[in-house]
Short mmCIF file of C-alpha atoms in Angstrom, two decimals:
data_model
loop_
_atom_site.label_atom_id
_atom_site.label_comp_id
_atom_site.label_asym_id
_atom_site.label_seq_id
_atom_site.Cartn_x
_atom_site.Cartn_y
_atom_site.Cartn_z
CA MET R 178 -21.74 -42.10 45.38
CA ALA R 179 -21.49 -42.81 49.08
CA ARG R 180 -23.78 -41.55 51.82
CA VAL R 181 -22.17 -39.68 54.70
CA ILE R 182 -23.21 -40.98 58.13
CA ALA R 183 -22.30 -38.33 60.70
CA PRO R 184 -23.97 -36.10 63.32
CA PHE R 185 -23.12 -33.06 61.14
CA LYS R 186 -23.12 -32.14 57.45
CA ILE R 187 -19.91 -32.06 55.39
CA VAL R 188 -19.65 -29.84 52.31
CA GLY R 189 -16.49 -29.23 50.31
CA THR R 190 -13.49 -31.15 49.04
CA ILE R 191 -10.89 -33.14 50.96
CA ASP R 192 -8.07 -34.51 48.78
CA ASP R 193 -9.94 -36.05 45.84
CA ILE R 194 -13.25 -36.58 47.70
CA ASN R 195 -16.07 -34.11 47.09
CA PHE R 196 -18.77 -33.75 49.78
CA TYR R 197 -22.13 -32.20 48.89
CA ILE R 198 -25.84 -32.08 49.78
CA GLU R 199 -28.08 -33.55 47.09
CA GLN R 200 -31.59 -32.30 46.28
CA ASN R 201 -33.16 -34.71 48.81
CA LYS R 202 -30.95 -33.12 51.49
CA ILE R 203 -28.84 -36.26 51.84
CA ASN R 204 -25.15 -35.73 52.55
CA ARG R 205 -23.11 -37.63 49.98
CA ALA R 206 -19.48 -38.08 48.94
CA ARG R 207 -17.95 -38.92 45.60
CA LYS R 208 -14.48 -39.19 44.19
CA LYS R 209 -13.59 -36.46 41.76
CA GLY R 210 -13.42 -37.75 38.24
CA LYS R 211 -10.57 -37.10 35.88
CA THR R 212 -11.20 -33.91 33.95
CA GLY R 213 -9.38 -32.07 31.22
CA VAL R 214 -6.54 -33.30 29.05
CA SER R 215 -3.00 -33.84 30.23
CA LYS R 216 -0.10 -32.19 28.45
CA GLU R 217 1.19 -35.54 27.30
CA GLU R 218 -2.18 -36.58 25.89
CA PHE R 219 -2.58 -33.26 24.09
CA LYS R 220 0.90 -33.69 22.66
CA ARG R 221 0.52 -37.27 21.44
CA ASN R 222 -3.17 -37.69 20.59
CA PRO R 223 -3.71 -37.02 16.84
CA VAL R 224 -7.25 -35.77 17.53
CA PHE R 225 -5.69 -32.50 18.72
CA THR R 226 -3.54 -31.99 15.61
CA LYS R 227 -5.92 -29.52 13.98
CA VAL R 228 -6.16 -27.46 17.17
CA LYS R 229 -2.37 -27.35 17.52
CA ASN R 230 -1.91 -26.37 13.88
CA HIS R 231 -4.41 -23.55 14.21
CA GLY R 232 -2.68 -22.34 17.36
CA LYS R 233 0.69 -22.18 15.64
CA GLU R 234 -0.65 -20.32 12.63
CA PHE R 235 -2.71 -17.92 14.72
CA GLY R 236 0.39 -17.15 16.79
CA ARG R 237 2.33 -16.21 13.66
CA CYS R 238 -0.48 -13.92 12.52
CA ALA R 239 -0.84 -12.26 15.92
CA THR R 240 2.89 -11.49 15.97
CA LYS R 241 2.77 -10.05 12.45
CA ALA R 242 -0.35 -8.05 13.33
CA ILE R 243 1.50 -6.14 16.04
CA LEU R 244 3.67 -4.49 13.39
CA PHE R 245 0.73 -4.08 11.02
CA ARG R 246 -1.10 -2.01 13.66
CA HIS R 247 1.91 0.30 13.92
CA LEU R 248 2.30 1.02 10.19
CA THR R 249 0.21 4.18 10.60
CA TYR R 250 0.11 4.44 14.37
CA HIS R 251 -0.46 8.19 14.16
CA PHE R 252 -3.80 7.49 12.44
CA ASN R 253 -4.80 4.24 14.15
CA ASN R 254 -4.35 5.75 17.59
CA ARG R 255 -6.86 8.45 16.67
CA ALA R 256 -9.48 6.27 14.97
CA LYS R 257 -10.21 2.76 16.15
CA ASP R 258 -12.83 0.69 17.93
CA GLY R 259 -12.56 -2.09 20.50
CA SER R 260 -12.36 -4.83 17.86
CA PHE R 261 -9.41 -3.29 16.02
CA ALA R 262 -6.67 -5.65 17.27
CA GLY R 263 -8.79 -8.77 16.77
CA ARG R 264 -9.75 -7.73 13.25
CA CYS R 265 -6.09 -7.17 12.38
CA ASN R 266 -5.37 -10.73 13.51
CA LYS R 267 -8.23 -12.07 11.39
CA LEU R 268 -7.12 -10.11 8.33
CA LEU R 269 -3.63 -11.61 8.48
CA LEU R 270 -5.07 -15.05 9.15
CA ASP R 271 -7.09 -14.72 5.93
CA VAL R 272 -3.87 -13.82 4.13
CA LEU R 273 -2.09 -16.82 5.65
CA TYR R 274 -4.83 -19.13 4.32
CA GLU R 275 -3.76 -18.09 0.79
CA ASP R 276 -0.52 -20.03 1.35
CA ASN R 277 -1.10 -23.06 -0.87
CA VAL R 278 2.48 -24.31 -0.64
CA ASN R 279 3.08 -25.17 3.01
CA PRO R 280 1.02 -27.82 4.84
CA GLU R 281 -1.56 -26.87 7.46
CA GLY R 282 0.22 -25.76 10.60
CA GLU R 283 3.25 -24.50 8.66
CA ARG R 284 1.54 -21.86 6.51
CA THR R 285 2.88 -18.30 6.76
CA VAL R 286 1.71 -14.76 6.07
CA GLU R 287 4.80 -14.20 3.93
CA LYS R 288 3.88 -17.01 1.54
CA GLY R 289 0.22 -15.98 1.52
CA MET R 290 1.25 -12.45 0.48
CA GLU R 291 2.55 -13.87 -2.79
CA SER R 292 -1.09 -14.05 -3.85
CA GLU R 293 -2.36 -10.90 -5.59
CA GLU R 294 -5.81 -11.66 -4.22
CA ALA R 295 -4.47 -11.71 -0.66
CA ARG R 296 -2.82 -8.31 -1.13
CA GLN R 297 -6.19 -6.84 -2.05
CA TYR R 298 -7.70 -8.10 1.22
CA PHE R 299 -6.21 -5.01 2.83
CA VAL R 300 -8.18 -2.55 0.68
CA GLY R 301 -11.20 -1.31 2.58
CA PHE R 302 -9.90 -2.36 5.99
CA GLU R 303 -11.33 0.02 8.59
CA GLY R 304 -9.58 1.12 11.76
CA ASN R 305 -12.98 1.99 13.22
CA ILE R 306 -15.90 -0.10 11.97
CA LEU R 307 -18.28 2.17 13.88
CA ARG R 308 -17.48 4.90 11.35
CA PRO R 309 -16.71 3.29 7.97
CA LEU R 310 -15.52 5.53 5.16
CA LYS R 311 -18.58 4.95 2.97
CA THR R 312 -20.86 6.48 5.61
CA VAL R 313 -18.54 9.32 6.68
CA LEU R 314 -17.42 10.65 3.29
CA LYS R 315 -20.31 11.23 0.88
CA SER R 316 -18.33 12.35 -2.13
CA LYS R 317 -16.29 10.73 -4.88
CA TRP R 318 -12.56 10.74 -4.26
CA TYR R 319 -9.58 9.91 -6.47
CA TRP R 320 -6.18 8.43 -5.69
CA ASN R 321 -3.35 8.65 -8.23
CA PRO R 322 -0.47 6.32 -7.22
CA GLU R 323 1.83 7.75 -9.89
CA ASN R 324 2.11 11.16 -8.22
CA ASN R 325 0.85 10.19 -4.75
CA GLU R 326 -2.11 12.51 -5.08
CA PHE R 327 -5.48 12.28 -3.30
CA LYS R 328 -8.23 14.53 -4.66
CA ILE R 329 -11.87 15.43 -4.05
CA ASN R 330 -13.36 17.79 -6.60
CA LYS R 331 -15.88 20.41 -5.47
CA PHE R 332 -15.75 19.29 -1.86
CA ASN R 333 -18.54 20.77 0.24
CA PRO R 334 -17.84 20.07 3.94
CA SER R 335 -21.38 20.49 5.25
CA ARG R 336 -22.91 18.21 2.59
CA HIS R 337 -20.16 15.70 1.88
CA ILE R 338 -19.33 14.74 5.47
CA ASP R 339 -21.41 12.91 8.08
CA TRP R 340 -20.74 15.19 11.05
CA PRO R 341 -20.80 13.78 14.60
CA GLU R 342 -22.54 15.75 17.31
CA LYS R 343 -20.45 18.70 18.57
CA ALA R 344 -18.05 18.50 15.60
CA GLU R 345 -17.23 21.87 14.03
CA GLN R 346 -14.05 21.00 12.11
CA VAL R 347 -12.87 18.05 10.04
CA HIS R 348 -9.24 16.90 9.79
CA ILE R 349 -8.29 15.09 6.57
CA ALA R 350 -4.91 13.48 5.80
CA ILE R 351 -3.40 10.53 3.96
CA ALA R 352 -0.39 8.31 4.52
CA ARG R 353 1.50 5.98 2.22
CA THR R 354 3.35 3.14 3.90
CA SER R 355 5.81 0.60 2.48
CA TRP R 356 5.82 -2.63 4.48
CA ASN R 357 8.62 -5.15 4.26
CA PHE R 358 6.63 -7.96 5.87
CA ILE R 359 9.50 -10.43 5.47
CA ASP R 360 12.09 -8.42 7.42
CA ASN R 361 9.43 -6.73 9.60
CA LYS R 362 10.37 -3.19 8.59
CA PHE R 363 8.31 -0.29 7.28
CA THR R 364 8.45 3.34 6.19
CA THR R 365 5.43 5.64 6.35
CA GLU R 366 5.09 9.04 4.67
CA TYR R 367 2.32 11.33 5.95
CA SER R 368 0.72 14.20 4.06
CA GLU R 369 -0.09 17.52 5.65
CA GLU R 370 -3.30 17.45 7.68
CA ILE R 371 -5.96 19.78 6.30
CA LEU R 372 -8.30 21.41 8.81
CA ILE R 373 -11.66 22.48 7.35
CA GLU R 374 -14.51 24.33 9.03
CA LYS R 375 -17.98 22.81 8.69
CA GLN R 376 -19.39 25.90 6.99
CA GLU R 377 -16.52 26.52 4.56
CA LYS R 378 -17.39 27.04 0.90
CA THR R 379 -17.08 24.39 -1.79
CA ALA R 380 -13.50 23.91 -3.03
CA ASN R 381 -11.22 21.28 -4.52
CA LEU R 382 -9.31 19.24 -1.94
CA LEU R 383 -5.81 18.00 -2.74
CA LEU R 384 -3.33 16.00 -0.62
CA ASN R 385 0.12 14.62 -1.51
CA THR R 386 2.64 12.31 0.14
CA LYS R 387 6.21 11.40 -0.62
CA THR R 388 6.87 8.15 -2.47
CA ALA R 389 7.50 5.20 -0.19
CA ASN R 390 9.76 2.26 -1.08
CA GLU R 391 7.96 0.75 -4.06
CA ASN R 392 9.87 -2.53 -3.76
CA ASP R 393 7.87 -3.35 -0.62
CA PHE R 394 4.13 -3.81 -0.16
CA ASN R 395 2.54 -0.36 -0.39
CA MET R 396 -0.74 0.84 1.14
CA VAL R 397 -2.48 4.21 1.34
CA TYR R 398 -4.53 5.23 4.38
CA LEU R 399 -7.15 7.97 4.49
CA PHE R 400 -7.81 9.61 7.87
CA ILE R 401 -10.87 11.72 8.69
CA GLY R 402 -11.10 13.12 12.21
CA PHE R 403 -13.27 15.67 13.97
CA SER R 404 -12.83 18.46 16.48
CA PHE R 405 -14.52 21.49 17.99
CA LYS R 406 -13.36 24.86 19.22
CA ASP R 407 -13.06 25.60 22.91
CA ARG R 408 -12.28 29.32 23.00
CA LYS R 409 -8.89 29.52 21.30
CA ARG R 410 -8.14 25.81 21.51
CA THR R 411 -9.05 22.96 19.19
CA LYS R 412 -10.24 19.80 20.95
CA GLU R 413 -10.46 16.52 19.08
CA LEU R 414 -13.50 14.31 19.52
CA LYS R 415 -13.07 10.78 20.84
CA ARG R 416 -11.51 8.37 18.35
CA SER R 417 -14.79 6.44 18.08
CA ASN R 418 -16.02 9.37 15.94
CA ASN R 419 -13.10 9.24 13.52
CA THR R 420 -12.30 7.19 10.44
CA VAL R 421 -9.16 5.60 9.02
CA THR R 422 -9.35 3.34 5.98
CA ILE R 423 -6.92 1.59 3.64
CA ILE R 424 -7.97 2.90 0.24
CA TRP R 425 -5.25 1.38 -1.98
CA ALA R 426 -2.70 -1.44 -1.87
CA LYS R 427 -0.12 -2.87 -4.24
#
């Protein structure tokens, strides 16, 4: 470090020389040191191999996650939290890690999906972790994949639902999606959406969907949303109050 001898103080940077006032109020100058890593060094230095491999694999997952988020866009747009996109990326990254064939940096979601364990990672995935299914729905439910039937026996709305403030009605629906994750195509079949008043009497609840393409990867989503009445209109609560969960996958 050099001391600046001048009738005035100099602070700032000129070319690669940085001028500053040290704690003893002495004006000094020093040459800026080399910082960061050049593109060439990052490209050639093997110490960065792991970082580069992770970047490539994460990029593949992020691209695949864009389509995954749209499989049931009608539900996900009505029930999600701020971490939704990031959690989708992480879910597909966990699937990619099940690829035991390709070397690190070349692993793919497609190869990871060959693992039955990886396919079950999707079950229980929440669109909105602020309102997970286990805290919103307090009743046993049943899904029959043979006839695409979702059922809750003796459903009592006031007792079996965790109602947000202001909510007066609950919307319940399911969707079955077939995802061709290799060709990046999908088909989603939605059930009717049942609207139930909070004070309605106990009754059996039944929902059906059409059969999706069983040759692809199939998942079933359960949506639970809330609304209130404003005169003759129904107004939905913010999506942070709602729930969407993958309840089955094969």
